[in-house]
Short mmCIF file of C-alpha atoms in Angstrom, two decimals:
data_model
loop_
_atom_site.label_atom_id
_atom_site.label_comp_id
_atom_site.label_asym_id
_atom_site.label_seq_id
_atom_site.Cartn_x
_atom_site.Cartn_y
_atom_site.Cartn_z
CA UNK A 1 217.45 76.23 99.28
CA UNK A 2 213.66 76.01 99.08
CA UNK A 3 213.05 73.25 96.54
CA UNK A 4 215.30 70.95 94.47
CA UNK A 5 213.83 70.54 90.98
CA UNK A 6 216.31 68.05 89.55
CA UNK A 7 219.78 66.55 89.82
CA UNK A 8 221.82 65.32 86.88
CA UNK A 9 225.22 63.66 86.76
CA UNK A 10 227.60 65.26 84.26
CA UNK A 11 230.38 63.31 82.55
CA UNK A 12 233.34 64.55 80.52
CA UNK A 13 235.33 62.78 77.78
CA UNK A 14 238.66 61.16 78.61
CA UNK A 15 241.76 61.02 76.41
CA UNK A 16 241.18 57.27 76.09
CA UNK A 17 237.86 57.93 74.35
CA UNK A 18 235.60 57.10 77.29
CA UNK A 19 233.86 59.30 79.82
CA UNK A 20 234.36 60.04 83.52
CA UNK A 21 232.22 61.61 86.22
CA UNK A 22 232.68 65.39 86.53
CA UNK A 23 230.00 66.72 88.88
CA UNK A 24 226.31 66.72 89.74
CA UNK A 25 224.24 69.58 88.32
CA UNK A 26 221.50 70.73 90.70
CA UNK A 27 218.51 72.82 89.61
CA UNK A 28 216.72 74.44 92.54
CA UNK A 29 214.13 77.10 93.28
CA UNK A 30 213.84 79.85 95.86
CA UNK A 31 210.59 81.80 95.68
CA UNK A 32 210.02 82.63 92.03
CA UNK A 33 213.70 82.39 91.12
CA UNK A 34 215.50 79.39 89.62
CA UNK A 35 219.18 78.58 90.17
CA UNK A 36 221.66 76.08 88.80
CA UNK A 37 224.67 74.87 90.76
CA UNK A 38 227.29 72.12 90.79
CA UNK A 39 228.11 69.59 93.52
CA UNK A 40 231.26 67.49 93.83
CA UNK A 41 229.60 64.62 95.71
CA UNK A 42 228.06 62.08 93.38
CA UNK A 43 225.46 61.04 95.94
CA UNK A 44 224.26 62.58 99.19
CA UNK A 45 221.18 62.14 101.38
CA UNK A 46 220.49 65.86 101.77
CA UNK A 47 221.52 68.94 99.82
CA UNK A 48 222.56 72.23 101.37
CA UNK A 49 223.28 75.31 99.29
CA UNK A 50 226.69 75.56 100.93
CA UNK A 51 227.58 72.27 99.17
CA UNK A 52 227.17 73.89 95.75
CA UNK A 53 229.59 75.90 93.65
CA UNK A 54 229.28 77.82 90.35
CA UNK A 55 225.73 78.79 91.32
CA UNK A 56 224.00 80.95 88.71
CA UNK A 57 220.61 82.64 88.62
CA UNK A 58 218.46 81.74 85.61
CA UNK A 59 216.70 84.90 84.47
CA UNK A 60 213.08 84.66 83.26
CA UNK A 61 214.32 86.20 79.99
CA UNK A 62 216.06 82.87 79.36
CA UNK A 63 213.01 80.62 79.59
CA UNK A 64 210.15 83.06 78.88
CA UNK A 65 211.50 85.10 75.94
CA UNK A 66 209.44 87.73 74.19
CA UNK A 67 207.37 86.10 71.46
CA UNK A 68 208.24 87.03 67.87
CA UNK A 69 205.66 89.20 66.06
CA UNK A 70 202.79 87.29 64.42
CA UNK A 71 203.40 84.12 66.47
CA UNK A 72 200.32 81.89 66.38
CA UNK A 73 198.67 81.77 69.82
CA UNK A 74 196.62 78.86 71.11
CA UNK A 75 193.81 80.15 73.31
CA UNK A 76 191.62 77.04 73.53
CA UNK A 77 191.30 73.57 72.10
CA UNK A 78 189.39 70.44 73.06
CA UNK A 79 191.97 68.10 71.56
CA UNK A 80 194.67 66.56 73.81
CA UNK A 81 197.81 68.65 73.61
CA UNK A 82 201.43 68.51 74.73
CA UNK A 83 202.85 71.81 75.96
CA UNK A 84 206.61 71.96 75.52
CA UNK A 85 208.30 74.09 78.14
CA UNK A 86 212.04 74.60 78.51
CA UNK A 87 214.24 72.25 80.50
CA UNK A 88 216.12 74.65 82.76
CA UNK A 89 218.76 71.97 83.40
CA UNK A 90 220.02 72.72 79.88
CA UNK A 91 221.10 76.22 80.95
CA UNK A 92 224.70 77.07 80.10
CA UNK A 93 224.44 80.77 79.19
CA UNK A 94 221.73 83.48 79.04
CA UNK A 95 220.88 82.52 75.45
CA UNK A 96 221.23 78.74 75.77
CA UNK A 97 217.51 78.21 76.43
CA UNK A 98 215.82 81.18 74.75
CA UNK A 99 217.57 80.82 71.37
CA UNK A 100 216.55 77.15 70.83
CA UNK A 101 212.97 78.00 71.91
CA UNK A 102 212.70 80.84 69.41
CA UNK A 103 214.35 78.70 66.73
CA UNK A 104 211.74 76.00 67.28
CA UNK A 105 208.89 78.53 67.03
CA UNK A 106 210.29 79.80 63.72
CA UNK A 107 210.35 76.28 62.27
CA UNK A 108 206.91 75.44 63.67
CA UNK A 109 205.33 78.50 62.09
CA UNK A 110 206.60 77.23 58.72
CA UNK A 111 205.25 73.75 59.48
CA UNK A 112 201.86 75.21 60.42
CA UNK A 113 201.41 76.18 56.76
CA UNK A 114 203.12 73.03 55.48
CA UNK A 115 201.79 70.09 57.55
CA UNK A 116 202.81 66.47 57.08
CA UNK A 117 201.47 63.32 58.79
CA UNK A 118 204.97 62.27 59.87
CA UNK A 119 205.90 65.66 61.35
CA UNK A 120 204.51 66.97 64.65
CA UNK A 121 201.33 69.04 64.42
CA UNK A 122 202.04 72.50 65.84
CA UNK A 123 198.99 74.19 67.34
CA UNK A 124 200.45 77.52 68.43
CA UNK A 125 202.00 78.97 71.57
CA UNK A 126 200.74 79.68 75.08
CA UNK A 127 201.59 83.19 76.18
CA UNK A 128 202.00 85.12 79.42
CA UNK A 129 201.45 88.65 78.20
CA UNK A 130 203.94 89.07 75.38
CA UNK A 131 206.19 86.27 76.63
CA UNK A 132 206.33 82.57 75.82
CA UNK A 133 204.72 80.14 78.25
CA UNK A 134 204.90 77.01 76.10
CA UNK A 135 204.85 75.57 72.57
CA UNK A 136 201.78 73.43 71.89
CA UNK A 137 201.60 70.25 69.83
CA UNK A 138 199.15 67.45 69.21
CA UNK A 139 199.66 64.83 71.93
CA UNK A 140 200.95 61.31 71.17
CA UNK A 141 201.14 58.38 73.62
CA UNK A 142 204.86 57.54 73.60
CA UNK A 143 208.11 57.82 71.72
CA UNK A 144 209.88 55.07 69.81
CA UNK A 145 212.59 54.72 72.46
CA UNK A 146 210.22 54.19 75.40
CA UNK A 147 208.06 51.83 73.35
CA UNK A 148 210.84 49.52 72.17
CA UNK A 149 213.48 50.09 74.84
CA UNK A 150 211.77 50.67 78.21
CA UNK A 151 214.81 49.25 80.00
CA UNK A 152 217.11 51.93 78.51
CA UNK A 153 219.48 49.34 77.09
CA UNK A 154 222.37 50.47 74.93
CA UNK A 155 222.28 49.74 71.22
CA UNK A 156 224.21 46.46 71.43
CA UNK A 157 222.13 45.15 74.34
CA UNK A 158 218.90 46.00 72.57
CA UNK A 159 219.87 43.91 69.54
CA UNK A 160 219.66 40.83 71.78
CA UNK A 161 216.24 41.57 73.30
CA UNK A 162 214.40 43.68 70.74
CA UNK A 163 210.75 42.89 69.99
CA UNK A 164 209.80 44.60 66.73
CA UNK A 165 208.79 42.75 63.57
CA UNK A 166 210.50 43.63 60.31
CA UNK A 167 207.11 44.67 58.90
CA UNK A 168 206.48 47.18 61.69
CA UNK A 169 210.10 48.38 61.59
CA UNK A 170 209.87 49.05 57.85
CA UNK A 171 206.63 50.98 58.38
CA UNK A 172 208.35 53.19 60.96
CA UNK A 173 211.43 53.71 58.77
CA UNK A 174 209.37 54.70 55.73
CA UNK A 175 207.31 57.15 57.81
CA UNK A 176 210.37 58.74 59.42
CA UNK A 177 212.01 59.10 56.02
CA UNK A 178 208.89 60.76 54.62
CA UNK A 179 208.92 63.26 57.48
CA UNK A 180 212.63 63.94 57.03
CA UNK A 181 212.27 64.55 53.31
CA UNK A 182 209.36 66.91 53.96
CA UNK A 183 211.56 69.00 56.26
CA UNK A 184 214.30 68.96 53.61
CA UNK A 185 211.82 70.12 50.97
CA UNK A 186 211.20 73.19 53.15
CA UNK A 187 214.94 73.90 53.32
CA UNK A 188 215.49 72.60 56.87
CA UNK A 189 217.64 69.88 58.44
CA UNK A 190 216.42 68.43 61.76
CA UNK A 191 219.89 67.49 63.08
CA UNK A 192 218.64 65.43 66.04
CA UNK A 193 216.83 62.44 64.56
CA UNK A 194 216.85 59.63 67.13
CA UNK A 195 214.25 57.27 68.71
CA UNK A 196 213.46 59.73 71.51
CA UNK A 197 212.42 62.33 68.94
CA UNK A 198 210.06 59.98 67.11
CA UNK A 199 206.59 59.78 68.65
CA UNK A 200 204.23 56.94 67.76
CA UNK A 201 200.61 58.00 67.33
CA UNK A 202 197.64 56.01 68.56
CA UNK A 203 197.34 54.69 64.99
CA UNK A 204 200.97 53.55 64.93
CA UNK A 205 202.23 56.42 62.75
CA UNK A 206 205.79 57.69 63.44
CA UNK A 207 205.87 61.46 64.01
CA UNK A 208 209.06 63.56 64.14
CA UNK A 209 209.21 66.04 67.05
CA UNK A 210 211.68 68.46 68.67
CA UNK A 211 212.76 71.23 66.30
CA UNK A 212 215.06 73.26 68.55
CA UNK A 213 218.10 71.99 66.62
CA UNK A 214 216.42 72.35 63.23
CA UNK A 215 218.14 74.92 61.01
CA UNK A 216 218.40 75.84 57.35
CA UNK A 217 220.58 73.71 55.08
CA UNK A 218 224.31 74.53 55.35
CA UNK A 219 223.99 76.52 58.58
CA UNK A 220 226.38 75.67 61.42
CA UNK A 221 225.44 72.89 63.85
CA UNK A 222 228.31 73.49 66.28
CA UNK A 223 226.17 75.06 69.03
CA UNK A 224 223.08 72.91 68.59
CA UNK A 225 221.77 70.35 71.08
CA UNK A 226 222.26 66.86 69.63
CA UNK A 227 221.94 63.37 71.09
CA UNK A 228 225.09 61.37 71.81
CA UNK A 229 225.35 58.22 69.74
CA UNK A 230 223.03 59.42 66.98
CA UNK A 231 225.15 61.90 65.00
CA UNK A 232 228.55 62.46 63.41
CA UNK A 233 230.50 64.69 65.79
CA UNK A 234 232.86 65.70 62.96
CA UNK A 235 230.10 67.22 60.82
CA UNK A 236 229.96 71.00 61.35
CA UNK A 237 227.16 71.97 58.95
CA UNK A 238 223.47 71.19 58.59
CA UNK A 239 223.48 68.76 55.70
CA UNK A 240 220.60 66.56 54.61
CA UNK A 241 222.93 63.60 55.17
CA UNK A 242 222.86 64.37 58.91
CA UNK A 243 219.22 63.24 59.04
CA UNK A 244 219.56 60.44 56.52
CA UNK A 245 222.56 58.95 58.35
CA UNK A 246 220.60 59.15 61.61
CA UNK A 247 217.76 57.31 59.86
CA UNK A 248 220.25 54.67 58.79
CA UNK A 249 221.24 54.33 62.46
CA UNK A 250 217.59 53.91 63.44
CA UNK A 251 217.26 51.21 60.77
CA UNK A 252 220.19 49.31 62.32
CA UNK A 253 218.63 49.84 65.76
CA UNK A 254 215.30 48.45 64.55
CA UNK A 255 216.41 45.66 62.22
CA UNK A 256 220.15 45.07 62.67
CA UNK A 257 221.66 41.79 63.77
CA UNK A 258 225.19 42.95 64.60
CA UNK A 259 226.69 45.92 66.45
CA UNK A 260 228.97 46.37 63.43
CA UNK A 261 226.00 47.89 61.58
CA UNK A 262 226.02 50.99 63.80
CA UNK A 263 227.85 54.08 62.57
CA UNK A 264 228.03 55.94 65.88
CA UNK A 265 229.22 55.08 69.42
CA UNK A 266 227.26 52.44 71.27
#
């Protein structure tokens, strides 16, 4: 094992409705190849490849797929940009990374011709030959979660220590709603609206990001990446209510006074 890229603890649901530790997922690199394996030990001072099981090789086809025809390419810009590259820790199957990347590019190409101040500004893709290197967006300083919840408190805990005026909260809510309704007007549902996917610009404008779970209205959402605690796990289709209910959850997160106002698990 040449280099460990990341480790992540994985939990599974219990019959009682909670979660329990399952294993540690280890992403590592040898030469130009990336691998993902599992480890039983929750913590250890050093990692040896012999400690891992279910080790799989992540093919470059997974994280550098061939770009669709007519994809907008970004060759140069003087403006600050964010280059979104895949998180290889999300690998579960050969298509688990490439399909969301290509889905996001499809949505972004539509947004390029239909911009909105509360939706991320897509600038094009970086390419390595005919393959994707990264998806480029206008850069913003921080997301809503890191700005208001730097201590990573759960929803209930944050209610007791939140510092956000009602005036500012209402400004954010109105901006997020405007961005959501713009996506809906284009026939898309975001499906992963949560404070981590709301950037705040230098001017204090909320901007919706992350379109790899964004699909057309009434398409299935069963295989999409979504954020625990911010969606209805029983909803199987991309409905506009998915985003509007998530906005309602953000409103409770920003302005609520009781945990009873939350719809989803705390």
